[in-house]
Short mmCIF file of C-alpha atoms in Angstrom, two decimals:
data_model
loop_
_atom_site.label_atom_id
_atom_site.label_comp_id
_atom_site.label_asym_id
_atom_site.label_seq_id
_atom_site.Cartn_x
_atom_site.Cartn_y
_atom_site.Cartn_z
CA MET A 30 166.45 -25.95 70.99
CA ALA A 31 167.15 -23.08 73.36
CA GLU A 32 165.92 -19.56 72.77
CA ILE A 33 168.55 -16.88 72.17
CA LEU A 34 169.19 -14.24 74.95
CA ASP A 35 170.05 -11.64 72.25
CA GLY A 36 172.46 -9.15 73.89
CA LEU A 37 172.99 -7.34 70.55
CA LYS A 38 169.30 -6.58 70.14
CA VAL A 39 168.69 -5.55 73.81
CA SER A 40 171.94 -3.46 73.82
CA LYS A 41 170.71 -1.52 70.70
CA GLU A 42 167.39 -0.89 72.50
CA ILE A 43 169.21 0.44 75.63
CA LYS A 44 171.43 2.82 73.56
CA GLN A 45 168.37 4.09 71.85
CA GLU A 46 166.76 4.78 75.27
CA ILE A 47 169.96 6.62 76.41
CA LYS A 48 170.03 8.51 73.12
CA ALA A 49 166.51 9.80 73.61
CA GLU A 50 167.48 10.85 77.09
CA VAL A 51 170.43 12.74 75.88
CA GLU A 52 168.49 14.44 73.23
CA LYS A 53 166.13 15.73 75.85
CA ILE A 54 169.09 16.92 78.08
CA VAL A 55 170.69 18.78 75.08
CA ALA A 56 167.25 20.30 74.01
CA GLY A 57 167.15 21.76 77.59
CA LYS A 58 170.44 23.73 76.93
CA ARG A 59 172.52 21.47 79.16
CA ARG A 60 175.70 19.84 78.07
CA ALA A 61 175.75 16.15 77.02
CA PRO A 62 177.28 13.57 79.35
CA HIS A 63 181.07 13.24 79.01
CA LEU A 64 182.92 9.97 79.18
CA VAL A 65 186.73 9.81 79.15
CA ALA A 66 188.79 6.57 78.50
CA ILE A 67 192.51 6.22 79.39
CA LEU A 68 194.49 3.87 77.23
CA VAL A 69 197.96 2.75 78.22
CA GLY A 70 200.26 0.99 75.52
CA ASN A 71 199.26 -0.68 72.33
CA ASN A 72 197.47 -3.86 73.28
CA GLY A 73 195.32 -4.74 70.43
CA ALA A 74 192.39 -5.94 72.30
CA SER A 75 192.32 -2.92 74.61
CA LYS A 76 192.50 -0.51 71.65
CA ALA A 77 189.60 -2.29 69.96
CA TYR A 78 187.59 -2.20 72.97
CA VAL A 79 188.19 1.44 73.82
CA ASN A 80 187.56 2.40 70.12
CA ALA A 81 184.28 0.54 70.35
CA LYS A 82 183.33 2.55 73.62
CA VAL A 83 184.18 5.82 71.73
CA LYS A 84 181.79 4.79 68.95
CA ASP A 85 179.07 3.97 71.47
CA CYS A 86 179.33 7.44 72.84
CA GLU A 87 178.86 8.93 69.48
CA GLU A 88 175.79 6.78 68.88
CA VAL A 89 174.12 7.93 71.98
CA GLY A 90 175.19 11.56 71.89
CA PHE A 91 177.78 11.60 74.63
CA GLN A 92 180.86 13.72 74.53
CA SER A 93 183.90 11.36 74.61
CA SER A 94 187.61 11.81 75.04
CA LEU A 95 190.44 9.28 74.63
CA VAL A 96 193.61 9.85 76.58
CA LYS A 97 196.57 7.79 75.38
CA PHE A 98 199.76 7.02 77.19
CA PRO A 99 202.87 4.93 76.06
CA SER A 100 203.52 1.55 77.73
CA THR A 101 206.43 3.39 79.42
CA VAL A 102 204.23 5.83 81.40
CA SER A 103 205.16 6.18 85.04
CA GLU A 104 202.57 5.42 87.78
CA SER A 105 202.90 9.03 88.98
CA GLU A 106 202.06 10.39 85.58
CA LEU A 107 198.93 8.26 85.41
CA LEU A 108 197.90 9.24 88.92
CA GLU A 109 198.29 12.93 87.93
CA LYS A 110 195.90 12.45 84.98
CA ILE A 111 193.28 10.63 87.20
CA ASP A 112 193.52 13.50 89.71
CA GLU A 113 192.98 16.02 86.92
CA LEU A 114 189.80 14.08 85.78
CA ASN A 115 188.52 13.62 89.22
CA LYS A 116 188.49 17.35 89.67
CA SER A 117 187.11 18.33 86.27
CA LYS A 118 183.54 19.66 86.21
CA ALA A 119 183.37 18.79 82.50
CA VAL A 120 183.93 15.02 83.08
CA ASP A 121 181.11 12.78 84.40
CA GLY A 122 182.87 9.44 84.33
CA PHE A 123 186.10 7.83 83.18
CA ILE A 124 187.66 4.45 82.81
CA VAL A 125 191.20 3.26 82.75
CA GLN A 126 191.42 0.42 80.30
CA LEU A 127 192.93 -2.77 82.00
CA PRO A 128 195.35 -4.55 81.99
CA LEU A 129 198.13 -1.97 82.86
CA PRO A 130 201.90 -2.37 82.37
CA ASP A 131 203.97 -4.16 85.09
CA GLN A 132 205.41 -0.90 86.43
CA ILE A 133 201.98 0.36 87.41
CA ASP A 134 200.04 -0.83 90.54
CA GLN A 135 196.67 -1.54 89.18
CA GLU A 136 194.96 -1.39 92.58
CA LYS A 137 196.48 1.96 93.36
CA ILE A 138 195.11 3.15 90.12
CA ILE A 139 191.55 1.92 90.74
CA ASN A 140 191.64 3.28 94.23
CA ALA A 141 192.60 6.72 93.01
CA ILE A 142 189.47 7.08 90.82
CA ASP A 143 186.71 9.11 92.41
CA PRO A 144 183.97 6.62 93.28
CA ARG A 145 181.47 9.15 91.89
CA LYS A 146 183.22 8.91 88.35
CA ASP A 147 183.99 5.13 88.52
CA VAL A 148 181.61 4.10 85.78
CA ASP A 149 183.45 0.72 85.59
CA GLY A 150 182.25 -0.06 89.01
CA PHE A 151 185.61 -1.31 90.29
CA HIS A 152 186.42 1.07 93.13
CA PRO A 153 186.23 -0.70 96.54
CA GLU A 154 183.72 1.92 97.76
CA ASN A 155 181.37 0.97 94.84
CA PHE A 156 182.07 -2.76 95.23
CA GLY A 157 181.24 -2.50 98.97
CA ARG A 158 177.96 -0.55 98.25
CA MET A 159 177.04 -3.29 95.78
CA ALA A 160 177.64 -5.96 98.33
CA LEU A 161 175.37 -3.98 100.81
CA GLU A 162 172.61 -3.72 98.25
CA MET A 163 172.99 0.13 98.17
CA ASP A 164 172.70 2.31 95.09
CA THR A 165 176.02 2.35 93.30
CA PHE A 166 177.68 1.72 89.89
CA LEU A 167 177.64 -1.96 89.05
CA PRO A 168 180.50 -3.44 87.05
CA ALA A 169 179.46 -3.36 83.43
CA THR A 170 179.50 -7.07 82.64
CA PRO A 171 177.48 -8.19 85.68
CA PHE A 172 175.10 -5.16 85.11
CA GLY A 173 174.64 -6.32 81.54
CA ILE A 174 173.78 -9.86 82.44
CA LEU A 175 171.31 -8.69 84.98
CA THR A 176 169.68 -6.39 82.51
CA LEU A 177 169.54 -9.16 79.82
CA LEU A 178 167.75 -11.49 82.38
CA GLU A 179 165.43 -8.78 83.26
CA ARG A 180 164.51 -7.85 79.70
CA TYR A 181 163.71 -11.52 78.77
CA ASN A 182 161.93 -11.84 82.23
CA ILE A 183 163.96 -14.92 83.14
CA GLU A 184 162.81 -16.28 86.55
CA THR A 185 165.66 -16.16 89.14
CA LYS A 186 163.84 -16.25 92.50
CA GLY A 187 164.51 -19.52 94.36
CA LYS A 188 166.71 -20.87 91.41
CA ASP A 189 169.99 -22.68 91.76
CA CYS A 190 172.61 -20.48 90.13
CA VAL A 191 176.15 -21.71 89.45
CA ILE A 192 178.81 -19.22 88.41
CA ILE A 193 182.13 -20.56 86.97
CA GLY A 194 184.97 -18.23 87.56
CA ARG A 195 185.69 -15.89 90.52
CA SER A 196 187.33 -12.81 88.90
CA LYS A 197 186.78 -9.43 90.61
CA ILE A 198 185.24 -8.15 87.29
CA VAL A 199 182.71 -10.79 86.67
CA GLY A 200 182.36 -14.01 88.85
CA ARG A 201 182.58 -12.54 92.24
CA PRO A 202 180.20 -9.62 91.71
CA MET A 203 177.88 -11.71 89.82
CA SER A 204 177.71 -14.15 92.82
CA ILE A 205 176.70 -11.27 94.97
CA LEU A 206 174.13 -9.83 92.57
CA MET A 207 172.37 -13.03 91.84
CA GLY A 208 171.90 -13.62 95.59
CA ARG A 209 170.60 -10.07 96.38
CA LYS A 210 167.00 -9.42 97.37
CA ASP A 211 165.83 -8.15 94.08
CA PHE A 212 164.96 -9.11 90.50
CA PRO A 213 167.11 -10.57 88.92
CA GLY A 214 168.32 -12.11 92.20
CA ASN A 215 167.10 -14.10 95.10
CA SER A 216 168.88 -17.14 93.70
CA THR A 217 170.82 -19.79 95.69
CA VAL A 218 174.31 -19.18 94.34
CA THR A 219 177.27 -21.52 94.16
CA LEU A 220 180.66 -19.85 93.06
CA THR A 221 182.99 -22.33 91.46
CA HIS A 222 186.65 -21.89 90.34
CA SER A 223 189.77 -23.58 89.29
CA TYR A 224 190.01 -25.54 92.58
CA THR A 225 186.40 -26.72 92.57
CA LYS A 226 186.32 -30.48 92.38
CA ASP A 227 183.80 -32.00 89.77
CA ILE A 228 182.25 -28.91 88.63
CA GLU A 229 179.83 -30.82 86.70
CA GLU A 230 178.28 -32.02 89.90
CA TYR A 231 177.19 -28.48 90.51
CA THR A 232 176.34 -27.50 86.93
CA LYS A 233 174.07 -30.62 86.35
CA LYS A 234 171.72 -29.27 89.24
CA ALA A 235 171.81 -25.65 88.15
CA ASP A 236 168.82 -23.83 86.80
CA ILE A 237 171.16 -20.99 85.79
CA VAL A 238 174.87 -21.36 84.80
CA ILE A 239 176.96 -18.29 84.18
CA THR A 240 180.48 -19.01 83.00
CA ALA A 241 183.37 -16.44 82.85
CA LEU A 242 186.50 -18.71 82.35
CA GLY A 243 188.08 -17.84 79.11
CA ASP A 244 188.31 -21.56 78.31
CA PRO A 245 186.63 -22.21 74.83
CA HIS A 246 183.87 -24.80 74.74
CA PHE A 247 184.43 -25.76 78.41
CA LEU A 248 180.69 -26.21 79.31
CA LYS A 249 179.42 -29.19 77.38
CA GLY A 250 175.76 -30.32 77.04
CA ASP A 251 176.14 -33.35 79.23
CA MET A 252 177.20 -30.95 82.05
CA ILE A 253 173.86 -29.14 82.33
CA LYS A 254 170.26 -30.20 83.01
CA ASP A 255 167.33 -29.98 80.62
CA GLY A 256 165.87 -26.45 80.56
CA ALA A 257 168.74 -24.61 82.17
CA VAL A 258 169.55 -20.98 81.42
CA ILE A 259 173.12 -20.55 80.11
CA VAL A 260 175.05 -17.24 80.12
CA ASP A 261 178.36 -17.28 78.39
CA VAL A 262 180.71 -14.47 79.30
CA GLY A 263 183.88 -15.97 77.85
CA ILE A 264 185.30 -14.89 74.49
CA THR A 265 188.38 -16.34 73.08
CA ARG A 266 190.27 -16.29 69.71
CA VAL A 267 190.69 -19.73 68.40
CA ASP A 268 192.97 -20.36 65.43
CA ASP A 269 191.41 -21.92 62.45
CA ASP A 270 191.74 -22.23 58.59
CA SER A 271 189.27 -19.40 57.76
CA PRO A 272 190.35 -16.33 55.81
CA LYS A 273 190.60 -14.40 59.19
CA GLY A 274 192.67 -17.24 60.74
CA TYR A 275 190.61 -17.38 63.90
CA TYR A 276 186.97 -17.57 65.23
CA LEU A 277 185.60 -16.24 68.51
CA ALA A 278 184.57 -18.93 70.88
CA GLY A 279 182.79 -18.69 74.26
CA ASP A 280 183.17 -20.95 77.35
CA VAL A 281 180.11 -22.82 76.34
CA ASP A 282 180.00 -25.56 73.64
CA PHE A 283 176.95 -23.86 72.05
CA ASP A 284 175.46 -26.64 70.02
CA SER A 285 175.45 -29.33 72.63
CA CYS A 286 174.29 -26.91 75.30
CA ALA A 287 171.57 -25.19 73.11
CA ALA A 288 170.06 -28.63 72.48
CA LYS A 289 169.18 -28.95 76.23
CA ALA A 290 169.02 -25.44 77.57
CA SER A 291 165.88 -23.16 77.62
CA TRP A 292 167.83 -19.97 76.97
CA ILE A 293 171.37 -19.34 75.99
CA THR A 294 173.58 -16.36 75.11
CA PRO A 295 175.54 -16.55 71.78
CA VAL A 296 179.22 -15.61 71.20
CA PRO A 297 179.56 -13.07 69.78
CA GLY A 298 176.35 -11.11 70.26
CA GLY A 299 175.42 -11.98 73.76
CA VAL A 300 177.10 -10.52 76.96
CA GLY A 301 179.73 -8.41 75.01
CA PRO A 302 177.30 -5.79 73.58
CA MET A 303 175.58 -5.64 76.89
CA THR A 304 178.72 -4.69 78.70
CA ARG A 305 179.39 -1.87 76.36
CA ALA A 306 175.76 -0.64 76.78
CA MET A 307 176.01 -0.68 80.56
CA LEU A 308 179.02 1.53 80.51
CA MET A 309 176.86 4.11 78.74
CA LYS A 310 174.19 3.58 81.33
CA ASN A 311 176.50 4.11 84.26
CA THR A 312 177.81 7.24 82.54
CA ILE A 313 174.40 8.82 82.18
CA ILE A 314 173.68 7.83 85.85
CA ALA A 315 176.92 9.52 86.91
CA TYR A 316 175.89 12.53 84.83
CA LYS A 317 172.45 12.78 86.62
CA THR A 318 173.95 12.32 90.03
CA SER A 319 177.11 14.36 89.64
CA VAL A 320 177.64 17.02 92.34
CA TYR A 321 179.23 19.09 89.61
CA ASN A 322 176.37 18.95 87.25
CA ASP A 323 174.66 22.29 87.97
#
């Protein structure tokens, strides 16, 4: 049976480290880091995720603010708020929770964020710096996966890594980061997607499989080789007959893959908590490097 890459455990350790750092900052008579979240509309998943981020801020000692807009907000109103946050010396980083309503150009919103406050790591400038292996904010989920592999000392150098899914948020940046000249990294990376023929031909040869599809139980045990490291980014609500009426499923068929893998992330409790912890990490990095932090 595979050993567990316990994202919940590691994320708690990281938040404790950040909390200790914030306590030293405050003890030195400096203000605590400040993270702002912008929430548009009433999407249940988005609300839950933003509320979790606010709770994380409280845990580590950050100041946090939540800015809510109705789903009918205009693009110009949202851009005006972003400009205000960009200019504020009291704000170190902020996020705009995605997805956004149809009347708003998502790319225009992302491009409007000051790259120095882009703690989600989505701005083209930060993405470009990441691709060039320069210091920058990394997208929170890939950052969380890298940190999890690092904390468990998973060997990546010279390994064959297959990534399933090419989203701008996870798959594409993950493919860049696993191929970088660093640890974790130095892997030979194959990025697969919906048009890839016979994905199992790639996954059966892979030392590391990272899947971010949103397709429950997609990756089966007969699609991986013995001893593979499996990282499951997917999380989907699947209806069942339980009192809740659903359960949370990853992209990986856990039981069959765990029987063959060396390491595997659970769902929930794997990548999700790491994503949230890395947002806190990016915020304190923004605080320490901010031109406004005097």
